GROMACS .gro file of C-alpha atoms in nm:
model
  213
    1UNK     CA    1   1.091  -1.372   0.260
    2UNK     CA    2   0.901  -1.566   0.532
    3UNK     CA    3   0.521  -1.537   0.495
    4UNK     CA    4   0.245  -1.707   0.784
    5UNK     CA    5  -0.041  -1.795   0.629
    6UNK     CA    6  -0.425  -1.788   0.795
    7UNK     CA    7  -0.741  -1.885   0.582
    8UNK     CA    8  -1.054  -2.158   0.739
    9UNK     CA    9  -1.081  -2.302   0.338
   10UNK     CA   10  -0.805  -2.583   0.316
   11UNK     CA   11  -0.796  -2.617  -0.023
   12UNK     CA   12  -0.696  -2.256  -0.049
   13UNK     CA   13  -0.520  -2.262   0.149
   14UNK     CA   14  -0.282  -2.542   0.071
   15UNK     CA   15  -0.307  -2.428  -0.256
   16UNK     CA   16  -0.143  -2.078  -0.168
   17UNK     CA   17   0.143  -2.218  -0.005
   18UNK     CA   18   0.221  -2.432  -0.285
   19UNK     CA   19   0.216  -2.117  -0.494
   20UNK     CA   20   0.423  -1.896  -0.276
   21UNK     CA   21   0.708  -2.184  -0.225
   22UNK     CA   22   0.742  -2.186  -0.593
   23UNK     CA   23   0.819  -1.821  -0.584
   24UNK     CA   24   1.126  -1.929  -0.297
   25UNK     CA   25   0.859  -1.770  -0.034
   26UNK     CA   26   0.917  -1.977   0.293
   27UNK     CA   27   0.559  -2.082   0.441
   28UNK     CA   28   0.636  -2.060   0.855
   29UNK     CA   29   0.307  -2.142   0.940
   30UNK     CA   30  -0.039  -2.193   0.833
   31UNK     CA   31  -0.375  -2.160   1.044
   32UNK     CA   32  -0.697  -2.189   0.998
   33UNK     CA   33  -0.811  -1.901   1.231
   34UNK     CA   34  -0.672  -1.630   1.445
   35UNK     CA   35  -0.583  -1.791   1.787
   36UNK     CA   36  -0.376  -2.084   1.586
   37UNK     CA   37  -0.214  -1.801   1.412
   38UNK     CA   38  -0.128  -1.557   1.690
   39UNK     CA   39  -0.045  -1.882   1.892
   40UNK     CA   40   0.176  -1.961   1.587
   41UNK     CA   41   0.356  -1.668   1.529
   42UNK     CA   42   0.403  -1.536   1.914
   43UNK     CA   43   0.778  -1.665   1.911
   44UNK     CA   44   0.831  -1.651   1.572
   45UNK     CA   45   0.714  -1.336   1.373
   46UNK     CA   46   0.719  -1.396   1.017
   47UNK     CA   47   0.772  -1.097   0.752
   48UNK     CA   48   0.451  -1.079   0.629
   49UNK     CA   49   0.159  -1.256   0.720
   50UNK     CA   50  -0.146  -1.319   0.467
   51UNK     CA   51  -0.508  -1.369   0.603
   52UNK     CA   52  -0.844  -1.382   0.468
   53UNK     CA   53  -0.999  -1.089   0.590
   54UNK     CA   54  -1.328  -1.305   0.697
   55UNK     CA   55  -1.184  -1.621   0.886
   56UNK     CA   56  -1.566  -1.755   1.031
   57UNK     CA   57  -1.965  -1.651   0.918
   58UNK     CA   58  -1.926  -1.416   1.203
   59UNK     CA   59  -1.777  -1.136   1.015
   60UNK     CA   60  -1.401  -1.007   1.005
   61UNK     CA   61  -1.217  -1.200   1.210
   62UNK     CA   62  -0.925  -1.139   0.974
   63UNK     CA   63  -0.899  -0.770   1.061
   64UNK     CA   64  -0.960  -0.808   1.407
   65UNK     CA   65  -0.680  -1.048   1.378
   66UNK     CA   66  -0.447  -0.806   1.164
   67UNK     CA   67  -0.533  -0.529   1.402
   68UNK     CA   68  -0.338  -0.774   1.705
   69UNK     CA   69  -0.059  -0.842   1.513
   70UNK     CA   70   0.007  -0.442   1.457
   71UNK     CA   71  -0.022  -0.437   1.841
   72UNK     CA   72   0.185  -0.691   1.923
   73UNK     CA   73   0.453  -0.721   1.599
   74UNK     CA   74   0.465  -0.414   1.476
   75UNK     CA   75   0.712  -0.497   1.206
   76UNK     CA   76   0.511  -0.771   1.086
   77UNK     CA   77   0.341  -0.681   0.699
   78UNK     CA   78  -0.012  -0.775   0.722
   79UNK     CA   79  -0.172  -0.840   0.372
   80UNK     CA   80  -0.521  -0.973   0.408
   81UNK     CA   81  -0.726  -1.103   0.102
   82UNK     CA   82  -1.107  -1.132   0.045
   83UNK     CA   83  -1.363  -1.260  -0.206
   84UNK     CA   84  -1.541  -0.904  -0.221
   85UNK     CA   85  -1.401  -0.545  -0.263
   86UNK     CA   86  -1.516  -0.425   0.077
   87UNK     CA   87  -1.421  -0.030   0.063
   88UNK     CA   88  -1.504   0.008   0.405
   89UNK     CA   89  -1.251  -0.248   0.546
   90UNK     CA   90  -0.944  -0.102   0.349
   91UNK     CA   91  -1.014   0.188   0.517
   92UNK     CA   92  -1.042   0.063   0.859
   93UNK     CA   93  -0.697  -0.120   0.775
   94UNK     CA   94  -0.554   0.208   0.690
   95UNK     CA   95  -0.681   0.361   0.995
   96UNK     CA   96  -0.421   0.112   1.211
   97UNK     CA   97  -0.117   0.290   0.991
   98UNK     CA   98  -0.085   0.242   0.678
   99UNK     CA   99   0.291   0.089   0.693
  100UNK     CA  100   0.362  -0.213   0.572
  101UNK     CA  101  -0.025  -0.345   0.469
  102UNK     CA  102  -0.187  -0.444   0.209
  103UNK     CA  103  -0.534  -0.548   0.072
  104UNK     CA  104  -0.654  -0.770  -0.230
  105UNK     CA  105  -0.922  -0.929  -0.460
  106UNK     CA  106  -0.873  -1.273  -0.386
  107UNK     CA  107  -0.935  -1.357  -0.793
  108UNK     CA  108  -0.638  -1.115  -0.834
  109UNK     CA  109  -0.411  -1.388  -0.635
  110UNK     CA  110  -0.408  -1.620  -0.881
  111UNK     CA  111  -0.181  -1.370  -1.111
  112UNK     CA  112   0.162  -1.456  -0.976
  113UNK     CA  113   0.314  -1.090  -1.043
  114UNK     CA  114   0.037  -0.902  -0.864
  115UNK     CA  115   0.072  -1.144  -0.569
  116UNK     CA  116   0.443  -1.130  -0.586
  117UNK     CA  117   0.406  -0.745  -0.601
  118UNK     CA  118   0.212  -0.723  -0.303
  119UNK     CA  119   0.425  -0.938  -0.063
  120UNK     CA  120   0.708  -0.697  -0.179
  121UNK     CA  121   0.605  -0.420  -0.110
  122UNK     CA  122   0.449  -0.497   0.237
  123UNK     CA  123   0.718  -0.641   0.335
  124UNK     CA  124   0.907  -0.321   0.273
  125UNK     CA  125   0.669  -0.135   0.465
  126UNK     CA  126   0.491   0.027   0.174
  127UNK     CA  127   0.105  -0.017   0.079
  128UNK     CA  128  -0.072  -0.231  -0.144
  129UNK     CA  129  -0.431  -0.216  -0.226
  130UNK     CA  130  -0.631  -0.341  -0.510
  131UNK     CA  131  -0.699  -0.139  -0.745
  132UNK     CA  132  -1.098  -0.229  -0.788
  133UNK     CA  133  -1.137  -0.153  -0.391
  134UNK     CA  134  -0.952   0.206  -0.507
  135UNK     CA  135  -1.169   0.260  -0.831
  136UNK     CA  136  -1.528   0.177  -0.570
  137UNK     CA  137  -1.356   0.502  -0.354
  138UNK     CA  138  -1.345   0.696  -0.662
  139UNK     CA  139  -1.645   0.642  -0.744
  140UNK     CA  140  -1.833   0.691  -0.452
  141UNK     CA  141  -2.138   0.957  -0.467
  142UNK     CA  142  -2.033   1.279  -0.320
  143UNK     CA  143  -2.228   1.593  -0.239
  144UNK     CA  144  -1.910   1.806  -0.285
  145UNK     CA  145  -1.760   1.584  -0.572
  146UNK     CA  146  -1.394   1.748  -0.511
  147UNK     CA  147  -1.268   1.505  -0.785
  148UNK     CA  148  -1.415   1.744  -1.091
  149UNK     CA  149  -1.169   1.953  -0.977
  150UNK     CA  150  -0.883   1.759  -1.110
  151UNK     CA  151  -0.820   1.680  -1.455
  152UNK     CA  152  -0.813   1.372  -1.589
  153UNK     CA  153  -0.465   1.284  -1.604
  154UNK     CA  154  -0.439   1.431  -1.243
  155UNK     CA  155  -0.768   1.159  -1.153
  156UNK     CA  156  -0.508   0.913  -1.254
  157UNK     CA  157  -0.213   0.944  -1.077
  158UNK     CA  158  -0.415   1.013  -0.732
  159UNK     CA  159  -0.560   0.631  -0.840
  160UNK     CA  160  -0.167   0.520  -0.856
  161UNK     CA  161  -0.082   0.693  -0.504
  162UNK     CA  162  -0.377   0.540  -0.352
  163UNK     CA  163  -0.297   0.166  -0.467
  164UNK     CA  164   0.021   0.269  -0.255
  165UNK     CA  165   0.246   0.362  -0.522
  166UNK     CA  166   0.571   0.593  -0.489
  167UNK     CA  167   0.603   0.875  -0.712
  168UNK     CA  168   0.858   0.690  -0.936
  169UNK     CA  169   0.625   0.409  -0.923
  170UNK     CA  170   0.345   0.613  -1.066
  171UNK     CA  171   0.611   0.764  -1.373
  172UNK     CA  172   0.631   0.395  -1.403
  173UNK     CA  173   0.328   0.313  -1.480
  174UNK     CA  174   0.204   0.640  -1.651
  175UNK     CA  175   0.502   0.645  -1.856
  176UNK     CA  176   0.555   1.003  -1.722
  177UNK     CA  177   0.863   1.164  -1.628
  178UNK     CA  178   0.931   1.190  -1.208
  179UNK     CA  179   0.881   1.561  -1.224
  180UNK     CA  180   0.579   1.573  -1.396
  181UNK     CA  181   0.432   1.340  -1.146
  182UNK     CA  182   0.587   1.568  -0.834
  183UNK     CA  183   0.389   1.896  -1.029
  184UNK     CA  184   0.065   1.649  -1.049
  185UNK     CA  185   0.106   1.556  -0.689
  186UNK     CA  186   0.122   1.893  -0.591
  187UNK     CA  187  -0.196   2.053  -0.757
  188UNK     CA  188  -0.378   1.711  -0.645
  189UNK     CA  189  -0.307   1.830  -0.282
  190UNK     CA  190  -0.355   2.172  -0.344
  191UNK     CA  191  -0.718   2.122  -0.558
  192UNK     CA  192  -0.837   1.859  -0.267
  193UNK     CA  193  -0.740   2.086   0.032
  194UNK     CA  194  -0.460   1.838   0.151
  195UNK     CA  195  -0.189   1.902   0.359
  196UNK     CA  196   0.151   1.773   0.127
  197UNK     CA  197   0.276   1.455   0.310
  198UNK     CA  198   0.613   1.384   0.364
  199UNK     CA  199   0.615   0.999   0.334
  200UNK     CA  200   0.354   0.813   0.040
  201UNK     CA  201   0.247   0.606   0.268
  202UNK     CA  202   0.117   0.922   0.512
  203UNK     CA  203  -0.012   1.035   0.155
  204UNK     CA  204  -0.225   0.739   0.115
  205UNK     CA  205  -0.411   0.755   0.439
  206UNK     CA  206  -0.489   1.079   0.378
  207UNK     CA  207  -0.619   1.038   0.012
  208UNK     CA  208  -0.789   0.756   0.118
  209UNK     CA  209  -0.976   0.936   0.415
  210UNK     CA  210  -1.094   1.188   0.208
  211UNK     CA  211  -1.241   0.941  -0.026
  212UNK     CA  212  -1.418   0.742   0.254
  213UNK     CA  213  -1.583   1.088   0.386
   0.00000   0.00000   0.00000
């Protein structure tokens, strides 16, 4: 996998490309904001590239900057990390298409098999986002509150699909078997007035819209 790197903190930086080589990740470039790293990358798309979300003090240059890159390289995985759970900027990644992105908790970074986990399945063209940024959605007031209309278990594997996970993914995790996810899936949909998506990552967006309104 070849991975371009953006963040203005050195130290971090360096530090993250020293991590990701020891996983056999090839570092193409590193920038410290986003015209060295669309200047970097113009000729030379990498697979995924990894940005802080806020690149200055004046605000999210690292989404603007993601938000080019899904103009201009299309196929390029865009995985951008920050020091806060910011609900409101998953969303707006989302919004873009939710193919092939990603969005973590930069404390979560330092756990090699989360990181590792991410890149992967970006790079695929699946979705990866933290799971505190998905619990904040969750838990957001709402005058309807549509989620007491699921069960508990059900409250659990919308969580999974919204951190971007497939439906074997979620029997993964929940120790469930595939079909009992599918029958989940289905009366999620069906209790939250959702039309049933063909692809997950379609799914997310959609579950993840409805949480943000």
């Amino acid at each position: 996998m070849r991975v371009a790197l953006t963040d203005d903190t050195v130290l971090f930086r360096e530090g993250l490309a020293a991590l990701l080589r020891e996983l056999g990740i090839e570092v193409t470039h590193q920038a410290s904001n986003e015209r060295e790293l669309l200047d970097g990358i113009v000729n030379d798309p990498p697979d995924v590239v990894i940005m802080d979300i806020r690149l200055s003090a004046h605000g999210a240059e690292g989404l603007h900057a993601a938000e080019s890159i899904r103009r201009r390289h299309p196929r390029v995985g865009i995985l951008l990390l920050s020091a806060y759970a910011e609900t409101a900027y998953a969303v707006r990644l989302l919004e873009g298409g939710a193919s092939g992105v990603g969005y973590l908790v930069k404390d979560r970074v330092g756990r090699i098999e989360v990181l590792e986990d991410a890149l992967r399945r970006v790079a695929e063209g699946q979705t990866a986002i933290d799971p505190e940024i998905v619990q904040r959605l969750m838990d957001r007031p709402s005058r309807q509150r549509p989620l007491d209309l699921l069960s508990g278990q059900e409250r659990k594997v919308l969580q999974h699909m919204a951190e971007g996970r497939s439906n074997n993914g979620v029997a993964e995790a929940m120790f469930l078997a595939p079909k009992t996810v599918e029958k989940h899936i289905l009366s999620i949909f069906k209790k939250l007035g959702l039309e049933q998506q063909e692809q997950d990552n379609r799914r997310v967006l959609a579950v993840l819209h409805w949480l943000q309104g």
